[in-house]
Short mmCIF file of the C-alpha atoms (twelve columns), coordinates in Angstrom:
data_MODEL
# 
_entry.id   MODEL 
# 
loop_
_atom_site.group_PDB 
_atom_site.id 
_atom_site.type_symbol 
_atom_site.label_atom_id 
_atom_site.label_alt_id 
_atom_site.label_comp_id 
_atom_site.label_asym_id 
_atom_site.label_seq_id 
_atom_site.Cartn_x 
_atom_site.Cartn_y 
_atom_site.Cartn_z 
_atom_site.pdbx_PDB_model_num 
ATOM 1   C CA . MET A 1   -80.573 23.766 43.938 1 
ATOM 2   C CA . ILE A 2   -77.371 22.752 45.695 1 
ATOM 3   C CA . GLU A 3   -77.504 19.514 47.681 1 
ATOM 4   C CA . ILE A 4   -74.713 18.475 50.034 1 
ATOM 5   C CA . ILE A 5   -74.054 15.100 51.656 1 
ATOM 6   C CA . ALA A 6   -74.144 15.028 55.466 1 
ATOM 7   C CA . THR A 7   -73.098 12.166 57.726 1 
ATOM 8   C CA . THR A 8   -73.191 13.893 61.137 1 
ATOM 9   C CA . LEU A 9   -75.184 16.535 63.009 1 
ATOM 10  C CA . GLU A 10  -72.249 18.909 62.709 1 
ATOM 11  C CA . ASP A 11  -72.294 18.435 58.927 1 
ATOM 12  C CA . VAL A 12  -76.020 19.176 58.866 1 
ATOM 13  C CA . LYS A 13  -75.610 22.447 60.775 1 
ATOM 14  C CA . ARG A 14  -72.613 23.610 58.718 1 
ATOM 15  C CA . ILE A 15  -74.392 22.880 55.447 1 
ATOM 16  C CA . GLU A 16  -77.361 25.036 56.411 1 
ATOM 17  C CA . ALA A 17  -75.153 27.819 57.815 1 
ATOM 18  C CA . SER A 18  -73.129 27.896 54.591 1 
ATOM 19  C CA . GLY A 19  -76.177 28.541 52.427 1 
ATOM 20  C CA . ALA A 20  -76.801 25.236 50.647 1 
ATOM 21  C CA . ASP A 21  -80.369 24.376 49.676 1 
ATOM 22  C CA . ARG A 22  -80.792 20.747 50.696 1 
ATOM 23  C CA . ILE A 23  -79.086 17.910 52.548 1 
ATOM 24  C CA . GLU A 24  -78.705 14.252 51.635 1 
ATOM 25  C CA . LEU A 25  -78.325 12.447 54.959 1 
ATOM 26  C CA . ILE A 26  -76.387 9.186  54.848 1 
ATOM 27  C CA . SER A 27  -74.193 6.850  56.843 1 
ATOM 28  C CA . GLY A 28  -71.392 4.738  55.401 1 
ATOM 29  C CA . PHE A 29  -69.967 7.405  53.085 1 
ATOM 30  C CA . SER A 30  -66.981 5.182  52.256 1 
ATOM 31  C CA . GLU A 31  -69.445 2.535  51.031 1 
ATOM 32  C CA . GLY A 32  -71.306 4.924  48.752 1 
ATOM 33  C CA . GLY A 33  -73.948 5.827  51.322 1 
ATOM 34  C CA . LEU A 34  -76.193 3.715  53.556 1 
ATOM 35  C CA . THR A 35  -79.332 4.362  55.605 1 
ATOM 36  C CA . PRO A 36  -78.584 6.579  58.626 1 
ATOM 37  C CA . SER A 37  -79.843 5.761  62.109 1 
ATOM 38  C CA . TYR A 38  -83.255 6.691  63.480 1 
ATOM 39  C CA . ALA A 39  -81.680 9.020  66.040 1 
ATOM 40  C CA . LEU A 40  -79.544 10.820 63.454 1 
ATOM 41  C CA . ILE A 41  -82.513 11.392 61.142 1 
ATOM 42  C CA . LYS A 42  -84.611 12.687 64.052 1 
ATOM 43  C CA . ARG A 43  -81.983 15.074 65.382 1 
ATOM 44  C CA . ALA A 44  -80.961 16.271 61.925 1 
ATOM 45  C CA . VAL A 45  -84.515 17.199 60.941 1 
ATOM 46  C CA . GLN A 46  -84.956 18.994 64.265 1 
ATOM 47  C CA . SER A 47  -81.662 20.901 63.902 1 
ATOM 48  C CA . VAL A 48  -82.152 22.748 60.585 1 
ATOM 49  C CA . ASN A 49  -84.839 24.350 58.444 1 
ATOM 50  C CA . ILE A 50  -83.611 23.291 54.997 1 
ATOM 51  C CA . PRO A 51  -84.956 20.035 53.504 1 
ATOM 52  C CA . ILE A 52  -83.326 16.724 54.355 1 
ATOM 53  C CA . ASN A 53  -83.528 13.721 52.044 1 
ATOM 54  C CA . VAL A 54  -82.628 10.395 53.646 1 
ATOM 55  C CA . MET A 55  -80.673 7.616  51.964 1 
ATOM 56  C CA . ILE A 56  -82.541 4.296  51.924 1 
ATOM 57  C CA . ARG A 57  -79.933 1.634  51.243 1 
ATOM 58  C CA . PRO A 58  -79.553 -1.399 53.522 1 
ATOM 59  C CA . HIS A 59  -76.203 -2.607 52.171 1 
ATOM 60  C CA . ALA A 60  -73.430 -1.724 49.739 1 
ATOM 61  C CA . LYS A 61  -73.189 -5.080 47.954 1 
ATOM 62  C CA . SER A 62  -75.267 -4.012 44.961 1 
ATOM 63  C CA . PHE A 63  -78.518 -2.304 44.041 1 
ATOM 64  C CA . VAL A 64  -80.324 -5.641 43.767 1 
ATOM 65  C CA . TYR A 65  -82.474 -6.419 46.799 1 
ATOM 66  C CA . THR A 66  -84.244 -9.477 48.166 1 
ATOM 67  C CA . GLU A 67  -87.854 -9.355 49.361 1 
ATOM 68  C CA . GLU A 68  -86.644 -9.170 52.962 1 
ATOM 69  C CA . GLU A 69  -84.333 -6.269 52.124 1 
ATOM 70  C CA . LEU A 70  -87.166 -4.460 50.358 1 
ATOM 71  C CA . GLN A 71  -89.226 -4.829 53.523 1 
ATOM 72  C CA . LEU A 72  -86.390 -3.188 55.469 1 
ATOM 73  C CA . MET A 73  -86.322 -0.353 52.941 1 
ATOM 74  C CA . LEU A 74  -90.089 0.106  53.182 1 
ATOM 75  C CA . GLU A 75  -89.872 0.355  56.953 1 
ATOM 76  C CA . ASP A 76  -87.010 2.852  56.713 1 
ATOM 77  C CA . ILE A 77  -89.052 4.987  54.299 1 
ATOM 78  C CA . LEU A 78  -91.956 5.028  56.765 1 
ATOM 79  C CA . ILE A 79  -89.558 6.002  59.560 1 
ATOM 80  C CA . ALA A 80  -88.141 8.866  57.470 1 
ATOM 81  C CA . LYS A 81  -91.687 10.077 56.811 1 
ATOM 82  C CA . GLU A 82  -92.596 9.795  60.488 1 
ATOM 83  C CA . LEU A 83  -89.534 11.864 61.394 1 
ATOM 84  C CA . LYS A 84  -90.577 14.598 58.910 1 
ATOM 85  C CA . ALA A 85  -87.790 14.133 56.383 1 
ATOM 86  C CA . ASN A 86  -88.369 16.005 53.131 1 
ATOM 87  C CA . GLY A 87  -87.762 12.912 51.037 1 
ATOM 88  C CA . VAL A 88  -85.919 9.666  50.469 1 
ATOM 89  C CA . VAL A 89  -83.135 8.520  48.154 1 
ATOM 90  C CA . PHE A 90  -82.892 5.030  46.685 1 
ATOM 91  C CA . GLY A 91  -82.221 3.032  43.541 1 
ATOM 92  C CA . VAL A 92  -83.227 -0.494 42.588 1 
ATOM 93  C CA . LEU A 93  -81.851 -2.684 39.789 1 
ATOM 94  C CA . ASN A 94  -82.371 -6.284 38.744 1 
ATOM 95  C CA . ASN A 95  -79.853 -8.998 37.948 1 
ATOM 96  C CA . GLN A 96  -79.764 -7.862 34.316 1 
ATOM 97  C CA . ASN A 97  -78.520 -4.429 35.479 1 
ATOM 98  C CA . LYS A 98  -81.761 -2.723 34.519 1 
ATOM 99  C CA . ILE A 99  -84.215 -0.723 36.613 1 
ATOM 100 C CA . CYS A 100 -86.294 -3.176 38.622 1 
ATOM 101 C CA . ARG A 101 -89.862 -2.037 38.103 1 
ATOM 102 C CA . PRO A 102 -91.486 -4.397 40.658 1 
ATOM 103 C CA . SER A 103 -89.116 -3.267 43.428 1 
ATOM 104 C CA . LEU A 104 -89.451 0.380  42.415 1 
ATOM 105 C CA . GLU A 105 -93.233 0.241  42.427 1 
ATOM 106 C CA . LYS A 106 -93.263 -1.491 45.812 1 
ATOM 107 C CA . LEU A 107 -91.107 1.235  47.375 1 
ATOM 108 C CA . LEU A 108 -92.992 4.095  45.742 1 
ATOM 109 C CA . LYS A 109 -96.214 2.953  47.419 1 
ATOM 110 C CA . ALA A 110 -94.708 4.101  50.724 1 
ATOM 111 C CA . CYS A 111 -93.555 7.484  49.374 1 
ATOM 112 C CA . ASP A 112 -96.789 9.479  49.203 1 
ATOM 113 C CA . GLY A 113 -96.260 13.086 50.218 1 
ATOM 114 C CA . ILE A 114 -92.455 13.123 50.102 1 
ATOM 115 C CA . ASP A 115 -89.776 13.725 47.492 1 
ATOM 116 C CA . VAL A 116 -88.149 10.722 45.850 1 
ATOM 117 C CA . THR A 117 -84.641 10.774 44.407 1 
ATOM 118 C CA . PHE A 118 -83.481 7.819  42.314 1 
ATOM 119 C CA . HIS A 119 -79.758 7.826  42.985 1 
ATOM 120 C CA . ARG A 120 -76.664 6.909  40.985 1 
ATOM 121 C CA . ALA A 121 -77.749 3.308  40.563 1 
ATOM 122 C CA . ILE A 122 -78.883 4.711  37.205 1 
ATOM 123 C CA . ASP A 123 -75.222 5.178  36.262 1 
ATOM 124 C CA . GLU A 124 -74.794 1.401  36.346 1 
ATOM 125 C CA . LEU A 125 -77.067 1.058  33.312 1 
ATOM 126 C CA . SER A 126 -75.605 0.639  29.839 1 
ATOM 127 C CA . ASP A 127 -77.929 3.454  28.689 1 
ATOM 128 C CA . PRO A 128 -78.804 5.907  31.485 1 
ATOM 129 C CA . ALA A 129 -80.901 8.027  29.098 1 
ATOM 130 C CA . ALA A 130 -83.142 5.026  28.421 1 
ATOM 131 C CA . GLY A 131 -83.369 4.551  32.182 1 
ATOM 132 C CA . ILE A 132 -84.703 8.076  32.577 1 
ATOM 133 C CA . GLU A 133 -87.519 7.283  30.178 1 
ATOM 134 C CA . ILE A 134 -88.593 4.441  32.476 1 
ATOM 135 C CA . LEU A 135 -88.353 6.568  35.621 1 
ATOM 136 C CA . ALA A 136 -90.314 9.389  33.978 1 
ATOM 137 C CA . GLU A 137 -93.335 7.067  33.886 1 
ATOM 138 C CA . TYR A 138 -93.563 7.402  37.670 1 
ATOM 139 C CA . LYS A 139 -94.931 10.755 38.835 1 
ATOM 140 C CA . GLN A 140 -93.673 10.244 42.395 1 
ATOM 141 C CA . ILE A 141 -90.019 10.366 41.323 1 
ATOM 142 C CA . THR A 142 -88.949 13.991 41.682 1 
ATOM 143 C CA . ASN A 143 -85.171 13.849 41.179 1 
ATOM 144 C CA . VAL A 144 -82.536 11.634 39.585 1 
ATOM 145 C CA . LEU A 145 -78.913 11.903 40.716 1 
ATOM 146 C CA . THR A 146 -76.468 11.061 37.946 1 
ATOM 147 C CA . SER A 147 -72.970 11.547 36.588 1 
ATOM 148 C CA . GLY A 148 -74.210 10.452 33.178 1 
ATOM 149 C CA . GLY A 149 -72.919 6.906  33.607 1 
ATOM 150 C CA . LYS A 150 -69.528 5.591  34.605 1 
ATOM 151 C CA . GLY A 151 -66.333 7.587  34.206 1 
ATOM 152 C CA . ASN A 152 -65.624 11.306 34.326 1 
ATOM 153 C CA . ILE A 153 -68.711 13.509 34.682 1 
ATOM 154 C CA . VAL A 154 -67.292 16.093 32.238 1 
ATOM 155 C CA . HIS A 155 -66.868 13.423 29.563 1 
ATOM 156 C CA . ASN A 156 -70.465 12.385 30.225 1 
ATOM 157 C CA . ILE A 157 -71.987 15.826 29.634 1 
ATOM 158 C CA . PRO A 158 -73.662 14.738 26.336 1 
ATOM 159 C CA . ILE A 159 -75.360 11.863 28.192 1 
ATOM 160 C CA . ILE A 160 -76.548 14.157 30.982 1 
ATOM 161 C CA . LYS A 161 -78.015 16.500 28.368 1 
ATOM 162 C CA . ALA A 162 -79.815 13.568 26.724 1 
ATOM 163 C CA . MET A 163 -81.158 12.525 30.115 1 
ATOM 164 C CA . LYS A 164 -82.433 16.026 30.782 1 
ATOM 165 C CA . GLU A 165 -84.290 16.059 27.458 1 
ATOM 166 C CA . LYS A 166 -86.120 12.831 28.377 1 
ATOM 167 C CA . ALA A 167 -86.729 13.613 32.049 1 
ATOM 168 C CA . LYS A 168 -90.204 15.206 31.722 1 
ATOM 169 C CA . HIS A 169 -91.263 16.128 35.285 1 
ATOM 170 C CA . ILE A 170 -88.036 14.812 36.865 1 
ATOM 171 C CA . ASN A 171 -85.278 17.171 37.983 1 
ATOM 172 C CA . ILE A 172 -81.885 15.936 36.823 1 
ATOM 173 C CA . MET A 173 -79.277 16.427 39.542 1 
ATOM 174 C CA . ALA A 174 -75.662 16.303 38.407 1 
ATOM 175 C CA . GLY A 175 -73.309 14.715 40.913 1 
ATOM 176 C CA . GLY A 176 -70.514 12.227 41.346 1 
ATOM 177 C CA . GLY A 177 -67.177 13.882 40.678 1 
ATOM 178 C CA . LEU A 178 -68.313 17.507 40.750 1 
ATOM 179 C CA . ASP A 179 -65.751 19.949 42.162 1 
ATOM 180 C CA . PHE A 180 -64.444 23.511 41.890 1 
ATOM 181 C CA . HIS A 181 -62.561 22.691 38.695 1 
ATOM 182 C CA . ASN A 182 -65.459 21.373 36.634 1 
ATOM 183 C CA . ILE A 183 -68.659 22.849 38.070 1 
ATOM 184 C CA . ASN A 184 -68.748 25.842 35.709 1 
ATOM 185 C CA . GLU A 185 -68.308 23.600 32.673 1 
ATOM 186 C CA . VAL A 186 -70.996 21.190 33.827 1 
ATOM 187 C CA . MET A 187 -73.418 24.013 34.665 1 
ATOM 188 C CA . LYS A 188 -72.825 25.803 31.373 1 
ATOM 189 C CA . ASN A 189 -73.174 22.731 29.171 1 
ATOM 190 C CA . THR A 190 -75.928 20.758 30.915 1 
ATOM 191 C CA . LYS A 191 -78.104 23.500 32.459 1 
ATOM 192 C CA . VAL A 192 -79.626 20.944 34.803 1 
ATOM 193 C CA . PRO A 193 -81.538 22.420 37.758 1 
ATOM 194 C CA . GLN A 194 -79.769 20.620 40.632 1 
ATOM 195 C CA . TYR A 195 -76.180 19.890 41.713 1 
ATOM 196 C CA . HIS A 196 -74.915 17.432 44.322 1 
ATOM 197 C CA . PHE A 197 -71.572 17.526 46.174 1 
ATOM 198 C CA . GLY A 198 -69.809 15.173 48.554 1 
ATOM 199 C CA . THR A 199 -66.047 15.136 49.104 1 
ATOM 200 C CA . ALA A 200 -65.467 18.359 47.140 1 
ATOM 201 C CA . VAL A 201 -66.560 20.412 50.177 1 
ATOM 202 C CA . ARG A 202 -64.906 18.288 52.865 1 
ATOM 203 C CA . TYR A 203 -61.569 18.706 54.596 1 
ATOM 204 C CA . GLY A 204 -58.953 16.773 52.673 1 
ATOM 205 C CA . LYS A 205 -61.580 15.876 50.044 1 
ATOM 206 C CA . SER A 206 -62.058 12.765 52.148 1 
ATOM 207 C CA . VAL A 207 -65.214 10.808 52.955 1 
ATOM 208 C CA . PHE A 208 -63.930 10.879 56.535 1 
ATOM 209 C CA . GLY A 209 -63.428 14.663 56.604 1 
ATOM 210 C CA . ASP A 210 -65.986 17.089 58.029 1 
ATOM 211 C CA . VAL A 211 -67.830 19.555 55.820 1 
ATOM 212 C CA . ASP A 212 -65.661 22.655 55.354 1 
ATOM 213 C CA . GLY A 213 -68.088 25.560 55.747 1 
ATOM 214 C CA . GLU A 214 -65.708 28.103 54.222 1 
ATOM 215 C CA . LYS A 215 -65.112 25.923 51.167 1 
ATOM 216 C CA . LEU A 216 -68.845 25.327 50.762 1 
ATOM 217 C CA . ARG A 217 -69.622 29.055 50.929 1 
ATOM 218 C CA . LEU A 218 -66.949 29.688 48.291 1 
ATOM 219 C CA . LEU A 219 -68.484 27.018 46.060 1 
ATOM 220 C CA . ILE A 220 -71.960 28.497 46.391 1 
ATOM 221 C CA . ASN A 221 -70.622 31.966 45.556 1 
ATOM 222 C CA . THR A 222 -68.748 30.569 42.560 1 
ATOM 223 C CA . MET A 223 -71.894 28.923 41.273 1 
ATOM 224 C CA . SER A 224 -73.983 32.069 41.821 1 
ATOM 225 C CA . GLU A 225 -71.475 34.154 39.858 1 
ATOM 226 C CA . SER A 226 -71.504 31.586 37.060 1 
ATOM 227 C CA . ILE A 227 -75.299 31.877 36.778 1 
ATOM 228 C CA . ILE A 228 -75.089 35.665 36.670 1 
# 
């Protein structure tokens, strides 16, 4: 499973045409990803046949949310469902930098029938592997996006492996620093089922660059050959 970040309709179409498996639709790439607009979600879902998971993140200040912000997130989840998105992407922490169970449970109540990805908020934890054990208690969580904590994803391979061992029904998705230079090493040593790319397949490796279809096709071919 290869998931690619999209911020525009053109991104969405290029990602599908290049052969990727799934799209994470966001706005505010330079801020780590924010909730995209209603119109963009609607048009994106209508434009392609591959699954689209929608970022649910009202601000980039932190992953700690007030009750009012949680209400915004709940409404955005319902909108994504209404617009036939495949799933949603979010992460919630508390002031102690741990997974916030009350907020998580509140959001999950709105997620029946769709995929749920807990994003790289988990990398803020002092022990991401312990965080996976908490998330694995919730059957609605289908994926967790992680680089194994802070720092270089290659250096974090042992942590990603530990997370995979504790994930139970959850698919671990490696992402955050993946590129052409390290993907084979990460695939070989983690054997996680999903991989997530952002700037690695964009012109200039920039959050402001468009998706480079040729580069993305080359990446997918490289990964396929590595599996073989």
